[in-house]
XYZ file of C-alpha atoms in Angstrom:
613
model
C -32.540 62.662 -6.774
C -30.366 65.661 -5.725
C -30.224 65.635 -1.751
C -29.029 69.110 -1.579
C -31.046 70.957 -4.426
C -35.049 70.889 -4.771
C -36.065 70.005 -7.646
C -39.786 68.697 -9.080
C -39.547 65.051 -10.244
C -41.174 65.429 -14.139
C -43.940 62.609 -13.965
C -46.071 61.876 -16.893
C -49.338 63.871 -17.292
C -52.403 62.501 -16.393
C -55.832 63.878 -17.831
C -58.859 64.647 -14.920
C -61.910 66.065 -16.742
C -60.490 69.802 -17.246
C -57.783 69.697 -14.246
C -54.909 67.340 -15.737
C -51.775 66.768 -13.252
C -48.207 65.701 -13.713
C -45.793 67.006 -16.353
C -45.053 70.273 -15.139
C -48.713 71.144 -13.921
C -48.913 72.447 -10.151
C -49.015 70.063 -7.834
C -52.924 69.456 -7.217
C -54.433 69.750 -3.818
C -57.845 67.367 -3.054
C -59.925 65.867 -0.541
C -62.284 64.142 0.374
C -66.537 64.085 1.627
C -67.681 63.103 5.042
C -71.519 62.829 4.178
C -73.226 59.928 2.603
C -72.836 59.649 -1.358
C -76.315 58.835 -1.272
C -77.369 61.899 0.042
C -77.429 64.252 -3.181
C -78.353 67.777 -1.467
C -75.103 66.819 1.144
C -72.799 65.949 -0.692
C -73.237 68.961 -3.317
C -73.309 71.655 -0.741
C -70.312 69.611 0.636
C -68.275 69.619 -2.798
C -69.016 72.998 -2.706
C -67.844 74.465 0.497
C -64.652 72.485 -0.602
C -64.248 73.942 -3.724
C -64.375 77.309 -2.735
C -62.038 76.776 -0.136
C -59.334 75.495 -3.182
C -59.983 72.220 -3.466
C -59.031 70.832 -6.984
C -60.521 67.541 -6.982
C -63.429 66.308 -4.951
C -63.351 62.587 -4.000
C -66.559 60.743 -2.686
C -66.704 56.804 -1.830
C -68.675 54.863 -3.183
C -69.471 51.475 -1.054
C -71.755 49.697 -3.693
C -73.319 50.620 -7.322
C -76.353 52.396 -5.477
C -73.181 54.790 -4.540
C -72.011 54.393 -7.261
C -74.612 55.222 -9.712
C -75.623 58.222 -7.817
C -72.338 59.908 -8.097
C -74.072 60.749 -11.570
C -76.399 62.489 -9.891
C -74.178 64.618 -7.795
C -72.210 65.191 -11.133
C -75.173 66.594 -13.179
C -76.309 69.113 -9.932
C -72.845 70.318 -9.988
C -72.639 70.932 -13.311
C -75.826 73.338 -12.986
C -74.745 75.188 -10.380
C -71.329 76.094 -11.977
C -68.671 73.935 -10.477
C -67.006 71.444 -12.611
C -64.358 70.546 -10.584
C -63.236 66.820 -11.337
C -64.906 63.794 -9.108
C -63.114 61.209 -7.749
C -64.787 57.610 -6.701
C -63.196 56.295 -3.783
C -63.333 51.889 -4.224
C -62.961 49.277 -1.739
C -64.065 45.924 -1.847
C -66.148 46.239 -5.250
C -65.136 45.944 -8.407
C -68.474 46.246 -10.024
C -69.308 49.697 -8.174
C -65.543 50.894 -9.782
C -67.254 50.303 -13.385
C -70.244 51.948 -12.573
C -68.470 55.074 -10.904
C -66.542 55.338 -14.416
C -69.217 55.802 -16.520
C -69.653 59.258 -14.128
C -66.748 60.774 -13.088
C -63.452 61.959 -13.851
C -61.190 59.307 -11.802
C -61.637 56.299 -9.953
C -59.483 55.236 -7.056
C -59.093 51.341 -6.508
C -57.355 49.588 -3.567
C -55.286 46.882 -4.859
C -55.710 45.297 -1.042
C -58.808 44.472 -1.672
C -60.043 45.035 -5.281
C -59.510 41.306 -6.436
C -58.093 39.864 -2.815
C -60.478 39.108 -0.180
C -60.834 40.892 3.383
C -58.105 41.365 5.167
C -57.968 38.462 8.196
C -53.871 38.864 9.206
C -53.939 35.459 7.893
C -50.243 33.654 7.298
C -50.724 31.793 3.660
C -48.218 29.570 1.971
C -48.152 30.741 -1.524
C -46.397 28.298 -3.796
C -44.898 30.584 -7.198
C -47.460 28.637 -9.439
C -50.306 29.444 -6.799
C -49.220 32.874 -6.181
C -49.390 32.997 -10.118
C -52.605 32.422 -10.220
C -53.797 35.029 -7.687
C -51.866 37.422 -10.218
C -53.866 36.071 -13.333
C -57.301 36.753 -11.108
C -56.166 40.383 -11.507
C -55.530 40.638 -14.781
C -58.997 39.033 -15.312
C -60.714 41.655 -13.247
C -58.761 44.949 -13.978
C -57.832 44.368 -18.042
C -61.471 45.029 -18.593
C -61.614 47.921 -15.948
C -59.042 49.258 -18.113
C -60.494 49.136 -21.305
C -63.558 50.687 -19.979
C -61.935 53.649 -18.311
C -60.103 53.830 -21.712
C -63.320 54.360 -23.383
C -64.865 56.888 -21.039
C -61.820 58.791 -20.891
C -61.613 58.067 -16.993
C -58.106 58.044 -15.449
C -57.437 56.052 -12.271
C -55.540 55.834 -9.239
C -54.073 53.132 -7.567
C -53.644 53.621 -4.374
C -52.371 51.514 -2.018
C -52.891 51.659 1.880
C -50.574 50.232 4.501
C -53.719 49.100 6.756
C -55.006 47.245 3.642
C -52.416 44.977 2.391
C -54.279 41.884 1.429
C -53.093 38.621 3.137
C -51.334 37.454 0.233
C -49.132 40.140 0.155
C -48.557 39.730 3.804
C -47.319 36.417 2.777
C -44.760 36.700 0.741
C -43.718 39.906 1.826
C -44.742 41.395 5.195
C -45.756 44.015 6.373
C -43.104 46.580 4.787
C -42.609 48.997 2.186
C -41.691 46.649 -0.021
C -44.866 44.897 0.382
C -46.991 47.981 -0.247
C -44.639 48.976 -3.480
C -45.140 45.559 -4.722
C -48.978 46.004 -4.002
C -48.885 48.737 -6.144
C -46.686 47.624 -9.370
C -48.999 44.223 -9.935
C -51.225 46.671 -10.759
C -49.000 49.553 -12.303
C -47.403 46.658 -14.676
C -50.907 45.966 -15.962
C -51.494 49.577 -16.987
C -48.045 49.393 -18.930
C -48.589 46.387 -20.422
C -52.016 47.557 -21.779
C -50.740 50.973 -22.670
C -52.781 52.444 -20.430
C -51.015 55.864 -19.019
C -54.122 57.458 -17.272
C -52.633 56.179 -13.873
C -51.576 57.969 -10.634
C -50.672 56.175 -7.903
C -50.243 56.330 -4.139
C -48.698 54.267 -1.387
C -49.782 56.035 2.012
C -48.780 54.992 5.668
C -50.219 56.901 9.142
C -46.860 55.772 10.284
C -44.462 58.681 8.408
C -41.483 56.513 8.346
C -42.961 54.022 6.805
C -44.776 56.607 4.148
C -41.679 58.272 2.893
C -39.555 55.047 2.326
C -42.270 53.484 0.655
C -42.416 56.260 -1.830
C -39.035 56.778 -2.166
C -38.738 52.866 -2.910
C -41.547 53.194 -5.704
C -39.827 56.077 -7.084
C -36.711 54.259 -7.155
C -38.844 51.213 -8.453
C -40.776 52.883 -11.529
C -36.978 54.095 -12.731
C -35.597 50.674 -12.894
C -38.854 49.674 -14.843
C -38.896 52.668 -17.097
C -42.173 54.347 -15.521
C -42.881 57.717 -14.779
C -46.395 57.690 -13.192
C -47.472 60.589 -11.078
C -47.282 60.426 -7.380
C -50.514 61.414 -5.069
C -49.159 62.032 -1.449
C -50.847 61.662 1.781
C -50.471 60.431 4.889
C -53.568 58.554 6.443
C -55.112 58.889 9.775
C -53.133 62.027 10.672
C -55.417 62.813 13.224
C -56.943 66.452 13.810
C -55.653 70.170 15.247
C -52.020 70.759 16.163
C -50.829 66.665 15.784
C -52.948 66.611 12.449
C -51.035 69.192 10.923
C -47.640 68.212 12.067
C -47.670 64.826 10.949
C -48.867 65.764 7.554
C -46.546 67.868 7.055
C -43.575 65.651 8.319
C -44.337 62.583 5.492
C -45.925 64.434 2.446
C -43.277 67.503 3.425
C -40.277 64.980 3.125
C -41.335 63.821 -0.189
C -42.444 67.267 -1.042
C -38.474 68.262 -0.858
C -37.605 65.372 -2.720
C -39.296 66.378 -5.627
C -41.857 63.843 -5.571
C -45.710 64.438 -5.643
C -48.096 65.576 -8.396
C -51.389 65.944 -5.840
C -51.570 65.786 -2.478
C -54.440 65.232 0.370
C -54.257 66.639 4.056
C -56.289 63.928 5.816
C -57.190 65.734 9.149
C -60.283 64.476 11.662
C -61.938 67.446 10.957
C -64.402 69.231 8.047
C -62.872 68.137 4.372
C -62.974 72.091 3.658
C -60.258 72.760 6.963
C -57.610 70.636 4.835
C -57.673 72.750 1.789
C -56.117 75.689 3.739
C -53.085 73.480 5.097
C -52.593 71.615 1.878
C -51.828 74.738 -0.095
C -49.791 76.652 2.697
C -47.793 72.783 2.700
C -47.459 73.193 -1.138
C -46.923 76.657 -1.548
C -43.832 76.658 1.184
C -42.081 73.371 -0.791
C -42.529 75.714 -3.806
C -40.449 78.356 -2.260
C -36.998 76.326 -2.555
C -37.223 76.568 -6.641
C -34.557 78.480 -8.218
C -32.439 78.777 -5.166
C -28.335 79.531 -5.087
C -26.378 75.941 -5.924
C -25.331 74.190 -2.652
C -22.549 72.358 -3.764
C -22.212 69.444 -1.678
C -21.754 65.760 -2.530
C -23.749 62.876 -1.537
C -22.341 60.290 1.016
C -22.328 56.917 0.065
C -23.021 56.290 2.885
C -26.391 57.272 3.216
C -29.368 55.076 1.812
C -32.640 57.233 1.001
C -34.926 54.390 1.323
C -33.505 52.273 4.148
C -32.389 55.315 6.616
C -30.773 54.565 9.974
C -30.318 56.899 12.760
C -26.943 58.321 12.307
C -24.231 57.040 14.638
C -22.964 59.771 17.220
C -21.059 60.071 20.554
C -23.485 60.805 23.894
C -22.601 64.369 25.668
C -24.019 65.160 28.881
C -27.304 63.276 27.715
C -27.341 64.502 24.206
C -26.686 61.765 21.313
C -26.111 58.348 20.901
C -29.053 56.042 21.058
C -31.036 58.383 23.213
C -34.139 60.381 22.325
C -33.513 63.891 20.539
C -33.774 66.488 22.870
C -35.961 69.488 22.611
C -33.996 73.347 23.077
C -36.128 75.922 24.330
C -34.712 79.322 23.249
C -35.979 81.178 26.602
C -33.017 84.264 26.213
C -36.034 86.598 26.328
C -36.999 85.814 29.822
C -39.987 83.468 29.060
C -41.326 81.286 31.789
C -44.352 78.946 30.239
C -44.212 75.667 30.266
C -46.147 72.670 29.925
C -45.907 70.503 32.635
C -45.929 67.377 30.591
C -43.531 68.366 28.130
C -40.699 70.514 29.817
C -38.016 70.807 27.368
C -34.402 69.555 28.057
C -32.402 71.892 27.176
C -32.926 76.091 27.807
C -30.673 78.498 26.493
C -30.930 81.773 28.595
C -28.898 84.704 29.894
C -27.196 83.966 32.815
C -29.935 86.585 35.251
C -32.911 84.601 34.046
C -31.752 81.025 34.786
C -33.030 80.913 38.233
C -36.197 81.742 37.619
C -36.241 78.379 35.123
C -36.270 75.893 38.191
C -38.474 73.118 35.893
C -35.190 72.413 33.409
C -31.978 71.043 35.139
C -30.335 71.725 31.799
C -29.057 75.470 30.726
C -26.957 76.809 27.855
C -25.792 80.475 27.507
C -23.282 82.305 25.290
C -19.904 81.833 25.769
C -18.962 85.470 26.629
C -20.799 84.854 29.649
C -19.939 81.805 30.876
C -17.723 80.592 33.984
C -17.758 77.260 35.670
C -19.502 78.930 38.570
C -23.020 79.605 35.990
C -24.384 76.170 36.324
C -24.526 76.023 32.538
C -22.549 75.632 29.494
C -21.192 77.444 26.940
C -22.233 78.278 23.252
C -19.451 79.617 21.219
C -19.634 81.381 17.632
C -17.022 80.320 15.084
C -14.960 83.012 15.919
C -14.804 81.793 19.686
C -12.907 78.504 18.643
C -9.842 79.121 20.272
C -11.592 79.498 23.222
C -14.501 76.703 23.051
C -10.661 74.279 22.936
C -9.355 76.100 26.345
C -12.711 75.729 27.673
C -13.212 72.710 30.621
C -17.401 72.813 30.096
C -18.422 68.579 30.712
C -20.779 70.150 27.456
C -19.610 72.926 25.126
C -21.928 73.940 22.129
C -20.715 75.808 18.849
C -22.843 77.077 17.055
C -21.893 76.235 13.012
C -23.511 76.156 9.378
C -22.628 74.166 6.075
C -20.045 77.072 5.206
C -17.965 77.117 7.822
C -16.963 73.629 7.831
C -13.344 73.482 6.796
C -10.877 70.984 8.021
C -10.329 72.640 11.242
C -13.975 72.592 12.317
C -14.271 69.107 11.620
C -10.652 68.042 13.118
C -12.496 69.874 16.491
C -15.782 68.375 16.152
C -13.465 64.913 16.177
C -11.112 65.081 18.817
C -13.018 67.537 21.526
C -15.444 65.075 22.878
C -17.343 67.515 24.945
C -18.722 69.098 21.953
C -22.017 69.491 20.694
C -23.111 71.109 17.184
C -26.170 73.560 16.588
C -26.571 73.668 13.160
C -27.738 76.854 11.300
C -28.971 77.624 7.981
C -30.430 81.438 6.486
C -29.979 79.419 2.937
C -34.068 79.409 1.617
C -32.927 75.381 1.091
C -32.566 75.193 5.112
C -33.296 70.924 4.308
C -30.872 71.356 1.519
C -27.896 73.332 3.146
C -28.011 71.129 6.548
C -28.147 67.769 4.467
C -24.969 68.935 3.123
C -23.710 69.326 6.435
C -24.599 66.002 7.905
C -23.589 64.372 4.421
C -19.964 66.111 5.175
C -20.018 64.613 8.837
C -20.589 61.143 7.412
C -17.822 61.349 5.113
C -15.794 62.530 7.734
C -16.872 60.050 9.998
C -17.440 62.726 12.405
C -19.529 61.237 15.558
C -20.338 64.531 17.353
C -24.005 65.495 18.138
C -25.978 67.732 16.180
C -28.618 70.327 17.169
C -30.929 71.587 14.408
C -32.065 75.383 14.836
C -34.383 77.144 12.869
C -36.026 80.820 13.568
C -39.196 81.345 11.463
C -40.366 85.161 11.041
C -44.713 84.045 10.788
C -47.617 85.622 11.976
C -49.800 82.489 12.380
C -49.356 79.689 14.485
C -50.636 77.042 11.601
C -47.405 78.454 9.043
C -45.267 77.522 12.195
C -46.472 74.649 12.394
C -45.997 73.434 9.070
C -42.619 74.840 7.865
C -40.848 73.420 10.885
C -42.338 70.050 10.807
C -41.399 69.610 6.951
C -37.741 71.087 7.755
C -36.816 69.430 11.167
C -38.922 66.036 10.075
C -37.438 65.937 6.996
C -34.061 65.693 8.639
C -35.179 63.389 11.287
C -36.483 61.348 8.830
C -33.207 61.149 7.213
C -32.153 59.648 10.505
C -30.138 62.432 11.405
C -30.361 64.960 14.509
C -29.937 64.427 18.482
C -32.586 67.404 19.075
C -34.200 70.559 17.753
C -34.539 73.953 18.277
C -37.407 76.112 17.008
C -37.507 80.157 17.447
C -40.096 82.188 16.468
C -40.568 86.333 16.761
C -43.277 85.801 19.724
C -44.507 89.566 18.884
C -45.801 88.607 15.308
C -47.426 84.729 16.286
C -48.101 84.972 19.585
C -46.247 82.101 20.227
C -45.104 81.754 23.735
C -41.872 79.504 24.404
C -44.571 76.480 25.736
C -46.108 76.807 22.564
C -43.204 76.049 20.769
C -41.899 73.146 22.997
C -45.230 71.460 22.276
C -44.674 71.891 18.444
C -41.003 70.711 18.657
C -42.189 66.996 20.791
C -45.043 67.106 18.124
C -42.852 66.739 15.179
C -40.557 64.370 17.228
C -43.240 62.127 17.749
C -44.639 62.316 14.443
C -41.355 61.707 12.905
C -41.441 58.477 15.129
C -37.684 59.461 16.954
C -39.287 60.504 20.541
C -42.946 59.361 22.123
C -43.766 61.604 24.810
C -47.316 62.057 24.645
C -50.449 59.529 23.547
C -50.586 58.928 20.334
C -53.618 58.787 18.182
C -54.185 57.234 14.600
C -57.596 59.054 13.371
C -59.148 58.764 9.781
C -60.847 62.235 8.502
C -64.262 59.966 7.709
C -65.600 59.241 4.736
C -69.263 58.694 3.601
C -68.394 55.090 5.202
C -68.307 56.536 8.848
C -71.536 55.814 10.262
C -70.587 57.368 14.006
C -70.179 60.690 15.172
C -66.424 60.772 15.002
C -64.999 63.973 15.513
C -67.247 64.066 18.378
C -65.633 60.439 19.424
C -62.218 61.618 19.036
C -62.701 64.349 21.195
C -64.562 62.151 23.741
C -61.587 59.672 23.506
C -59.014 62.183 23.499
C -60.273 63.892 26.582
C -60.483 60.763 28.439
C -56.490 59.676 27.547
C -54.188 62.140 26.547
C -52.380 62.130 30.108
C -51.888 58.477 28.945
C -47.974 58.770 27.605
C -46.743 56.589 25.221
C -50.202 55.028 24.415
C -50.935 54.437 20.949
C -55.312 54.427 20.280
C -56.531 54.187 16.721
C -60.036 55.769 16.341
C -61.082 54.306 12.533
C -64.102 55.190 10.711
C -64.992 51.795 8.939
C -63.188 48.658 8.418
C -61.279 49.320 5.423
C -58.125 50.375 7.305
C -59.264 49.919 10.754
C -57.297 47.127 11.913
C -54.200 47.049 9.941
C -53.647 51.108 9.620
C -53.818 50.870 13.670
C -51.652 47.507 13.840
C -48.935 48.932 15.839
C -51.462 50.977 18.113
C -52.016 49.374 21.719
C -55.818 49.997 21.127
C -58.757 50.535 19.138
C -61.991 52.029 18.139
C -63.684 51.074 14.532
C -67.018 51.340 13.034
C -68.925 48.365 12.836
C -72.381 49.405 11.021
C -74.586 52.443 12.062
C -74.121 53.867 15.471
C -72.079 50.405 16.075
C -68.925 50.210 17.379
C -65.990 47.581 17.817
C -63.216 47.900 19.989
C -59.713 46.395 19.458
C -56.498 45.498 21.863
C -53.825 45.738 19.193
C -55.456 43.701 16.016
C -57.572 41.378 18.196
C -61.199 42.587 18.352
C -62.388 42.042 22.009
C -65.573 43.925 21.879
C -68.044 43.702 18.397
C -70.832 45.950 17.801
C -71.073 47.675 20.940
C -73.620 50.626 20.379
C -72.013 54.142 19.992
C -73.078 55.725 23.096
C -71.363 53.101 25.131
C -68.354 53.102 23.092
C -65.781 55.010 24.830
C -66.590 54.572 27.843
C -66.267 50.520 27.155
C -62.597 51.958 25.481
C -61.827 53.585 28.568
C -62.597 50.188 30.511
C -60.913 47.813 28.439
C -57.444 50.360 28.690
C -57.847 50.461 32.779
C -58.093 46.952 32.918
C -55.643 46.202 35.767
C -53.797 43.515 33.285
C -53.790 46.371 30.633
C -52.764 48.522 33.300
């Protein structure tokens, strides 16, 4: 992997009814039904709406071979009308319903948590190696002939592993970890290599982002060692829906998007399948842009370890670095006075006659030309303001620096002034690219001082924002380097006002998992498994918490990844049956099969307990 240089990692090529992916194919963009498979009218006019909106493949689940079967059905009605877009079955639990779906459709996706293992229970097991051989031999049983069959129907499949659906026996031996969810995957992946079978993608998705990119990066780095080259589908589950949906999407498939890695990719937003397709391709199409860009010639530090990051060691200035949170920089030098009251930002750089009108920030920054010690703020210097940023006697002095100006005198300043802080620029169309190289170069140089990311985007929509700075800043973050960001936008062309923009920048924080400063929730899209209202549950729940910070509440459609996907969340809310609810306090269920309509408020109960409280 080049760090510095995009580049598309060349997968194998898989073939999906008329739509193959891999190779050097575009990346693929999918998703996924809401309604019930069974319900043939639905889930046409469903597949439809999604196909016109630029969806590539249509998945549907299938919960049994009634499901299964019927996804013939939906195939054939399709077909008449026009749209042959390849059809996905979507398998939990059931191996039988994964043969029937293949006899129908172009690709069937199989959980290896719980295609041969039973039900998740967050059960410890002692595996001995000749009884944990034998589990492995139960899959070979089950999925050889799945194979063969999927040979002969010219079906390909996808393994895709799930973080909230590693069986037990994983668990076991190897917790709950990437490596447990790449192992989870390669039992499987080794089978289709040993039987020749190359008609594979895989996945290994996480709602936790972190978690999600080093997973993939360690399968990457996994399928090298053992000669594979499968293609990768990305998502990230339970992103949730609106602003938070689209940040944390972009943040972990993003990430991986830069790296090169990902053949198709799903936008899993708590909303209508058809409002992913848009984000998907704008997610895609901005990746796309760093092909073919001028060399950055820059060197990797050996230092740095893709798949096991830690936060970068720096020196704390006036509250910026070290061990603390990242801050968030509100570019305010145009006079702009919004703010959220629950997510002030840290830092505001102004002109020194619109600081006092600012009273909700203790924290200012202004350019150097216009400082004194009587401003009560500090100084940003250019590069050509050195000499003075060293006579300067600022507690906190920023310079403002990118990847090119970092000679040996930079860096021997950035070492011995302590009171120095770095704001890191980049007009390079690689911004991830050129400001790796720069952090790379501190870490060589085992320069401690702080950095500030900065970023200005020139976009008309608010949803573009959103995206391009949460795959560029969490990127970075997720590189485990950073003490804060700054995001500027031309106000005149997005209508973005400087609140706006603070909310983004402690959105992609928080989904890059560096800064909690507002609730937290971990919501599947829905599938045909949901049997609740749940966007209309999310909103219920949502408007009933969200001045709740820090808390962590998992709203899940089903079981399949209800407990485990939400593990680390302080509560819960899963589907039980039709209109039947159960509600969780981290993984132990405390409520089962409440009825919907009493459902959140029983959440809301359970949270204000006062030994929750």
């Amino acid at each position: 992997m080049d760090y510095f240089s995009y580049k598309r990692r060349l997968s194998s090529v898989v073939q999906t009814g008329n739509t193959p992916l891999g190779g050097t194919y575009p990346i693929r963009i999918q998703s996924m039904t809401n309604v019930s498979t069974m319900d043939t009218g639905a889930a046409v006019d469903q597949a439809i709406r999604m196909i016109k909106a630029g969806a590539e493949y249509v998945r549907f689940t299938a919960r049994g071979e009634r499901e299964a079967q019927n996804l013939r059905n939906i195939r054939k009605e399709l077909d008449k009308k026009g749209y042959d877009a390849p059809l996905i079955a979507d398998i939990h639990f059931n191996p039988k319903a994964a043969d029937m779906a293949a006899l129908y459709v172009e690709k069937v996706r199989i959980n290896p948590g719980n295609y041969v293992d039973k039900s998740r229970k967050f059960e410890r097991i002692a595996y001995s190696d000749k009884d944990y051989t034998k589990e492995l031999q139960k899959i070979r049983d089950r999925f050889v002939p799945f194979l063969k069959l999927c040979r002969e129907n010219n079906t390909a499949i996808r393994i895709g592993v799930n973080h909230g659906s590693l069986s037990d026996r994983i668990m076991s031996r190897y917790g709950d970890t990437p490596e447990g969810m790449v192992e989870s995957c390669m039992e499987f992946l080794r089978l289709c290599a040993d039987e020749k079978f190359d008609n594979v993608v895989i996945s290994v998705k996480a709602s936790n982002t972190v978690v999600m990119i080093s997973a993939v990066r360690l399968l990457v780095r996994t399928m090298d060692t053992e000669g594979m080259n499968y293609p990768l589908h990305l998502g990230v589950t339970e992103a949730g829906d609106g602003e938070d949906g689209r940040i944390k999407s972009a943040v972990g498939i993003g990430a991986l998007l830069v790296d090169g890695y990902g053949d198709t990719i799903r936008v899993s937003l708590s909303e209508e399948p058809e409002a992913e397709i848009p984000v998907a391709r704008k997610l895609v199409d901005y990746v796309a842009e760093l092909g073919n860009h001028s060399p950055i010639n820059a060197v990797a530090s050996p230092l740095y370890d893709p798949i096991h990051t830690s936060r970068r060691k720096s020196r704390v200035v006036h509250g910026i670095g070290g061990d603390l949170p990242p801050v968030v920089l509100s570019d305010r030098t145009d006079g702009d006075k919004t703010v959220d009251n629950n997510l002030k930002p840290d830092w505001i750089y102004a002109t020194p006659e619109n600081i006092s009108g600012m009273p909700f920030c203790e924290n200012y920054i202004i350019d150097a030309k216009n400082w004194n010690s009587q401003t009560g703020a500090f100084p940003c210097f250019s590069i050509s303001e050195r000499d003075e940023l060293i006579k300067c006697n600022a507690k906190a002095k920023f310079i403002s620096l990118t990847y090119n100006d970092l000679n040996k005198e930079i860096i021997r300043l950035l070492q011995t002034d302590k009171n120095t802080i770095a704001i890191v620029n980049s007009s390079h169309i690689n911004y991830i690219g050129e400001t790796r190289a720069f952090m790379h170069r501190l870490l060589d140089e085992s320069c401690d001082v702080p950095v500030i990311f900065r970023r200005k985007y020139d976009d008309t929509d608010r949803e573009s924002i959103q995206i391009k700075a949460a795959v560029d800043f969490g990127t970075l973050l997720a590189d485990g380097f950073g003490n804060g960001i700054m995001l500027c936008n031309n106000k005149d062309k997005s209508g973005c006002d400087a609140k706006i923009l603070d909310n983004y920048m402690f959105g992609i924080l928080q989904a890059a998992r560096v800064r909690i400063s507002k609730t937290e929730y971990i919501s599947c899209p829905g599938c045909g498994r949901t049997l609740f209202g749940l966007q209309k549950t999310i909103a219920q729940v949502k408007a009933a918490t969200s001045q709740m910070k820090g808390l962590k509440i998992g709203i899940m459609g089903c079981i399949v990844n209800g407990p485990g996907e939400m593990a680390d969340a302080d509560y819960g809310y899963v589907g039980a049956g039709r209109g039947r609810v159960s509600l969780y306090k981290g993984k132990e269920c405390i409520l089962k099969n409440i009825p919907e309509e009493e459902a959140v408020t029983k959440l809301i109960e359970l949270i204000n307990k006062p030994e929750n409280v």
